mmCIF file of C-alpha atoms in Angstrom:
data_model
loop_
_atom_site.group_PDB
_atom_site.id
_atom_site.type_symbol
_atom_site.label_atom_id
_atom_site.label_comp_id
_atom_site.label_asym_id
_atom_site.label_seq_id
_atom_site.Cartn_x
_atom_site.Cartn_y
_atom_site.Cartn_z
ATOM 1 C CA MET P 130 -2.829 -4.585 -13.271
ATOM 2 C CA MET P 131 0.155 -3.577 -10.479
ATOM 3 C CA ASP P 132 2.494 -5.294 -13.518
ATOM 4 C CA ILE P 133 2.010 -2.956 -15.355
ATOM 5 C CA LEU P 134 2.373 -0.093 -13.101
ATOM 6 C CA GLU P 135 5.551 -1.401 -12.045
ATOM 7 C CA ASN P 136 6.528 -0.934 -15.031
ATOM 8 C CA ILE P 137 5.161 2.676 -15.457
ATOM 9 C CA PHE P 138 6.656 3.986 -11.448
ATOM 10 C CA GLY P 139 9.843 1.812 -12.269
ATOM 11 C CA SER P 140 9.919 -0.447 -9.392
ATOM 12 C CA LYS P 141 7.881 -2.362 -7.375
ATOM 13 C CA THR P 142 9.378 -0.802 -4.889
ATOM 14 C CA LYS P 143 8.651 2.604 -5.531
ATOM 15 C CA LEU P 144 5.081 1.739 -6.504
ATOM 16 C CA ARG P 145 4.536 -0.080 -2.993
ATOM 17 C CA LEU P 146 5.539 2.852 -1.464
ATOM 18 C CA MET P 147 3.475 5.140 -3.285
ATOM 19 C CA ARG P 148 0.497 3.018 -2.867
ATOM 20 C CA PHE P 149 1.115 2.876 1.152
ATOM 21 C CA PHE P 150 0.771 6.516 1.478
ATOM 22 C CA ILE P 151 -1.605 7.590 -1.512
ATOM 23 C CA LEU P 152 -4.179 4.831 0.120
ATOM 24 C CA LYS P 153 -3.222 5.466 4.008
ATOM 25 C CA PRO P 154 -2.896 9.518 3.886
ATOM 26 C CA ASP P 155 -3.411 9.815 7.548
ATOM 27 C CA LYS P 156 -0.186 7.286 8.613
ATOM 28 C CA SER P 157 3.016 8.452 9.537
ATOM 29 C CA LEU P 158 6.007 5.920 9.759
ATOM 30 C CA ASN P 159 9.650 6.164 9.909
ATOM 31 C CA ILE P 160 11.947 4.006 8.027
ATOM 32 C CA LYS P 161 11.538 1.232 10.276
ATOM 33 C CA ASP P 162 7.909 0.825 10.457
ATOM 34 C CA LEU P 163 7.624 1.276 6.951
ATOM 35 C CA LYS P 164 10.577 -1.294 6.647
ATOM 36 C CA GLU P 165 8.655 -3.580 8.652
ATOM 37 C CA LYS P 166 4.972 -2.758 6.779
ATOM 38 C CA ILE P 167 6.078 -3.490 3.341
ATOM 39 C CA GLY P 168 8.836 -5.747 3.666
ATOM 40 C CA ILE P 169 11.605 -3.511 1.939
ATOM 41 C CA ASP P 170 15.287 -2.856 2.562
ATOM 42 C CA GLY P 171 15.747 0.764 4.365
ATOM 43 C CA LYS P 172 18.074 2.129 1.689
ATOM 44 C CA VAL P 173 15.915 1.102 -0.623
ATOM 45 C CA ILE P 174 13.219 3.244 1.029
ATOM 46 C CA LEU P 175 15.194 5.790 1.892
ATOM 47 C CA GLY P 176 16.160 6.807 -1.715
ATOM 48 C CA ASN P 177 12.552 5.911 -2.618
ATOM 49 C CA LEU P 178 11.459 8.539 -0.029
ATOM 50 C CA ARG P 179 14.119 10.987 -1.209
ATOM 51 C CA THR P 180 12.074 11.215 -4.399
ATOM 52 C CA PHE P 181 8.659 11.402 -2.740
ATOM 53 C CA LEU P 182 9.530 13.889 -1.176
ATOM 54 C CA ARG P 183 11.711 16.103 -3.857
ATOM 55 C CA ILE P 184 7.398 15.960 -6.030
ATOM 56 C CA GLY P 185 5.703 16.586 -2.914
ATOM 57 C CA LEU P 186 4.308 13.443 -2.767
ATOM 58 C CA VAL P 187 5.178 13.255 1.033
ATOM 59 C CA LYS P 188 6.241 15.173 3.890
ATOM 60 C CA SER P 189 8.597 14.426 6.853
ATOM 61 C CA TYR P 190 8.790 16.005 10.690
ATOM 62 C CA LEU P 191 10.836 15.136 13.323
ATOM 63 C CA LYS P 192 9.707 13.506 16.941
ATOM 64 C CA LYS P 193 11.837 12.431 19.345
ATOM 65 C CA LYS P 194 15.087 12.683 16.994
ATOM 66 C CA LYS P 195 13.108 10.266 14.773
ATOM 67 C CA ARG P 196 12.428 11.182 11.056
ATOM 68 C CA TYR P 197 8.911 10.342 9.875
ATOM 69 C CA TYR P 198 6.989 10.398 6.982
ATOM 70 C CA THR P 199 3.116 11.308 6.019
ATOM 71 C CA PHE P 200 1.984 12.071 2.622
ATOM 72 C CA ASN P 201 1.779 15.310 1.468
ATOM 73 C CA GLU P 202 -2.195 16.046 1.393
ATOM 74 C CA ASN P 203 -1.204 19.296 -0.556
ATOM 75 C CA PHE P 204 0.022 16.657 -3.386
ATOM 76 C CA PRO P 205 -2.077 17.938 -6.925
ATOM 77 C CA PHE P 206 -2.454 15.031 -8.463
ATOM 78 C CA TYR P 207 -3.700 12.662 -5.436
ATOM 79 C CA SER P 208 -7.219 12.130 -6.471
ATOM 80 C CA GLU P 209 -5.979 10.752 -10.188
ATOM 81 C CA PHE P 210 -3.289 9.156 -8.256
ATOM 82 C CA TYR P 211 -5.792 7.472 -5.749
ATOM 83 C CA ASN P 212 -7.792 6.652 -8.278
ATOM 84 C CA LEU P 213 -5.850 4.569 -10.671
ATOM 85 C CA PHE P 214 -4.854 2.059 -7.277
ATOM 86 C CA ILE P 215 -8.086 1.592 -6.305
ATOM 87 C CA LYS P 216 -8.861 0.288 -9.724
ATOM 88 C CA ALA P 217 -5.123 -1.692 -10.043
ATOM 89 C CA ASN P 218 -7.273 -3.318 -6.620
ATOM 90 C CA THR P 219 -10.689 -4.071 -8.301
ATOM 91 C CA ASN P 220 -9.025 -5.564 -11.196
ATOM 92 C CA PRO P 221 -10.929 -8.884 -12.171
ATOM 93 C CA ASP P 222 -7.347 -10.183 -12.774
ATOM 94 C CA PHE P 223 -6.325 -9.666 -9.235
ATOM 95 C CA LYS P 224 -3.705 -12.403 -9.267
ATOM 96 C CA GLU P 225 -3.127 -12.177 -5.347
ATOM 97 C CA LEU P 226 -7.147 -14.032 -4.812
ATOM 98 C CA ALA P 227 -5.772 -16.507 -7.592
ATOM 99 C CA GLY P 228 -3.757 -18.139 -5.417
ATOM 100 C CA LEU P 229 -6.692 -18.800 -2.455
ATOM 101 C CA ASN P 230 -7.284 -22.673 -3.166
ATOM 102 C CA LYS P 231 -3.874 -23.069 -1.803
ATOM 103 C CA ILE P 232 -4.643 -21.832 1.564
ATOM 104 C CA GLY P 233 -7.628 -24.569 2.166
ATOM 105 C CA LYS P 234 -11.171 -25.183 0.907
ATOM 106 C CA VAL P 235 -13.023 -21.605 0.317
ATOM 107 C CA LYS P 236 -16.246 -21.627 1.562
ATOM 108 C CA PHE P 237 -16.473 -17.482 0.983
ATOM 109 C CA ILE P 238 -15.151 -14.667 0.564
ATOM 110 C CA ALA P 239 -16.580 -11.443 1.034
ATOM 111 C CA VAL P 240 -14.829 -7.776 0.142
ATOM 112 C CA GLY P 241 -14.886 -4.601 1.156
ATOM 113 C CA GLY P 242 -12.399 -1.303 2.085
ATOM 114 C CA ILE P 243 -9.990 -0.911 -0.141
ATOM 115 C CA PHE P 244 -11.901 -3.667 -3.121
ATOM 116 C CA THR P 245 -15.005 -1.446 -2.350
ATOM 117 C CA ASN P 246 -13.298 2.027 -2.718
ATOM 118 C CA TYR P 247 -14.155 2.918 0.817
ATOM 119 C CA ILE P 248 -10.057 2.995 2.522
ATOM 120 C CA LYS P 249 -11.555 3.734 6.306
ATOM 121 C CA ALA P 250 -13.331 0.529 6.500
ATOM 122 C CA ARG P 251 -12.080 -1.663 8.891
ATOM 123 C CA LEU P 252 -11.766 -4.894 7.044
ATOM 124 C CA ASP P 253 -10.534 -5.770 2.939
ATOM 125 C CA ILE P 254 -11.699 -9.242 2.871
ATOM 126 C CA LEU P 255 -12.779 -12.149 4.382
ATOM 127 C CA ILE P 256 -12.383 -15.112 3.701
ATOM 128 C CA VAL P 257 -14.348 -18.393 5.176
ATOM 129 C CA CYS P 258 -12.932 -21.670 4.420
ATOM 130 C CA ASP P 259 -12.436 -25.472 5.581
ATOM 131 C CA ASP P 260 -9.302 -27.400 6.043
ATOM 132 C CA LEU P 261 -7.268 -24.595 6.386
ATOM 133 C CA ASP P 262 -3.511 -25.292 5.966
ATOM 134 C CA ARG P 263 -1.683 -22.868 8.575
ATOM 135 C CA LYS P 264 1.718 -23.781 6.800
ATOM 136 C CA ILE P 265 1.325 -21.542 4.042
#
């Protein structure tokens, strides 16, 4: 499902940034923090943030000479985008979970948080396994 959204939104970077802000509306981060959190080049992030500022998805403010970006709680399509990203995360074809066998012998998986439409949870996924491969 996320690959469908990538095609709709034009790029994986734009999708990841949009998803971050919509699913964590109370977070405020600067470019450096976003780069570390999402793993995307700062220039690419900045270009996308300019677009998001223009459409009203995010807002920015200065704090100690650094520009921080946060979700705009007045964005008119928040609930629609939120539901779209939740549905994409809980899709049964969730490819990220398919590779769990590589980490070891999986005994138990519990999901919560984003997977159950409760983003304030402290835990999204708990995995119990034997013979953990720590190199992965």
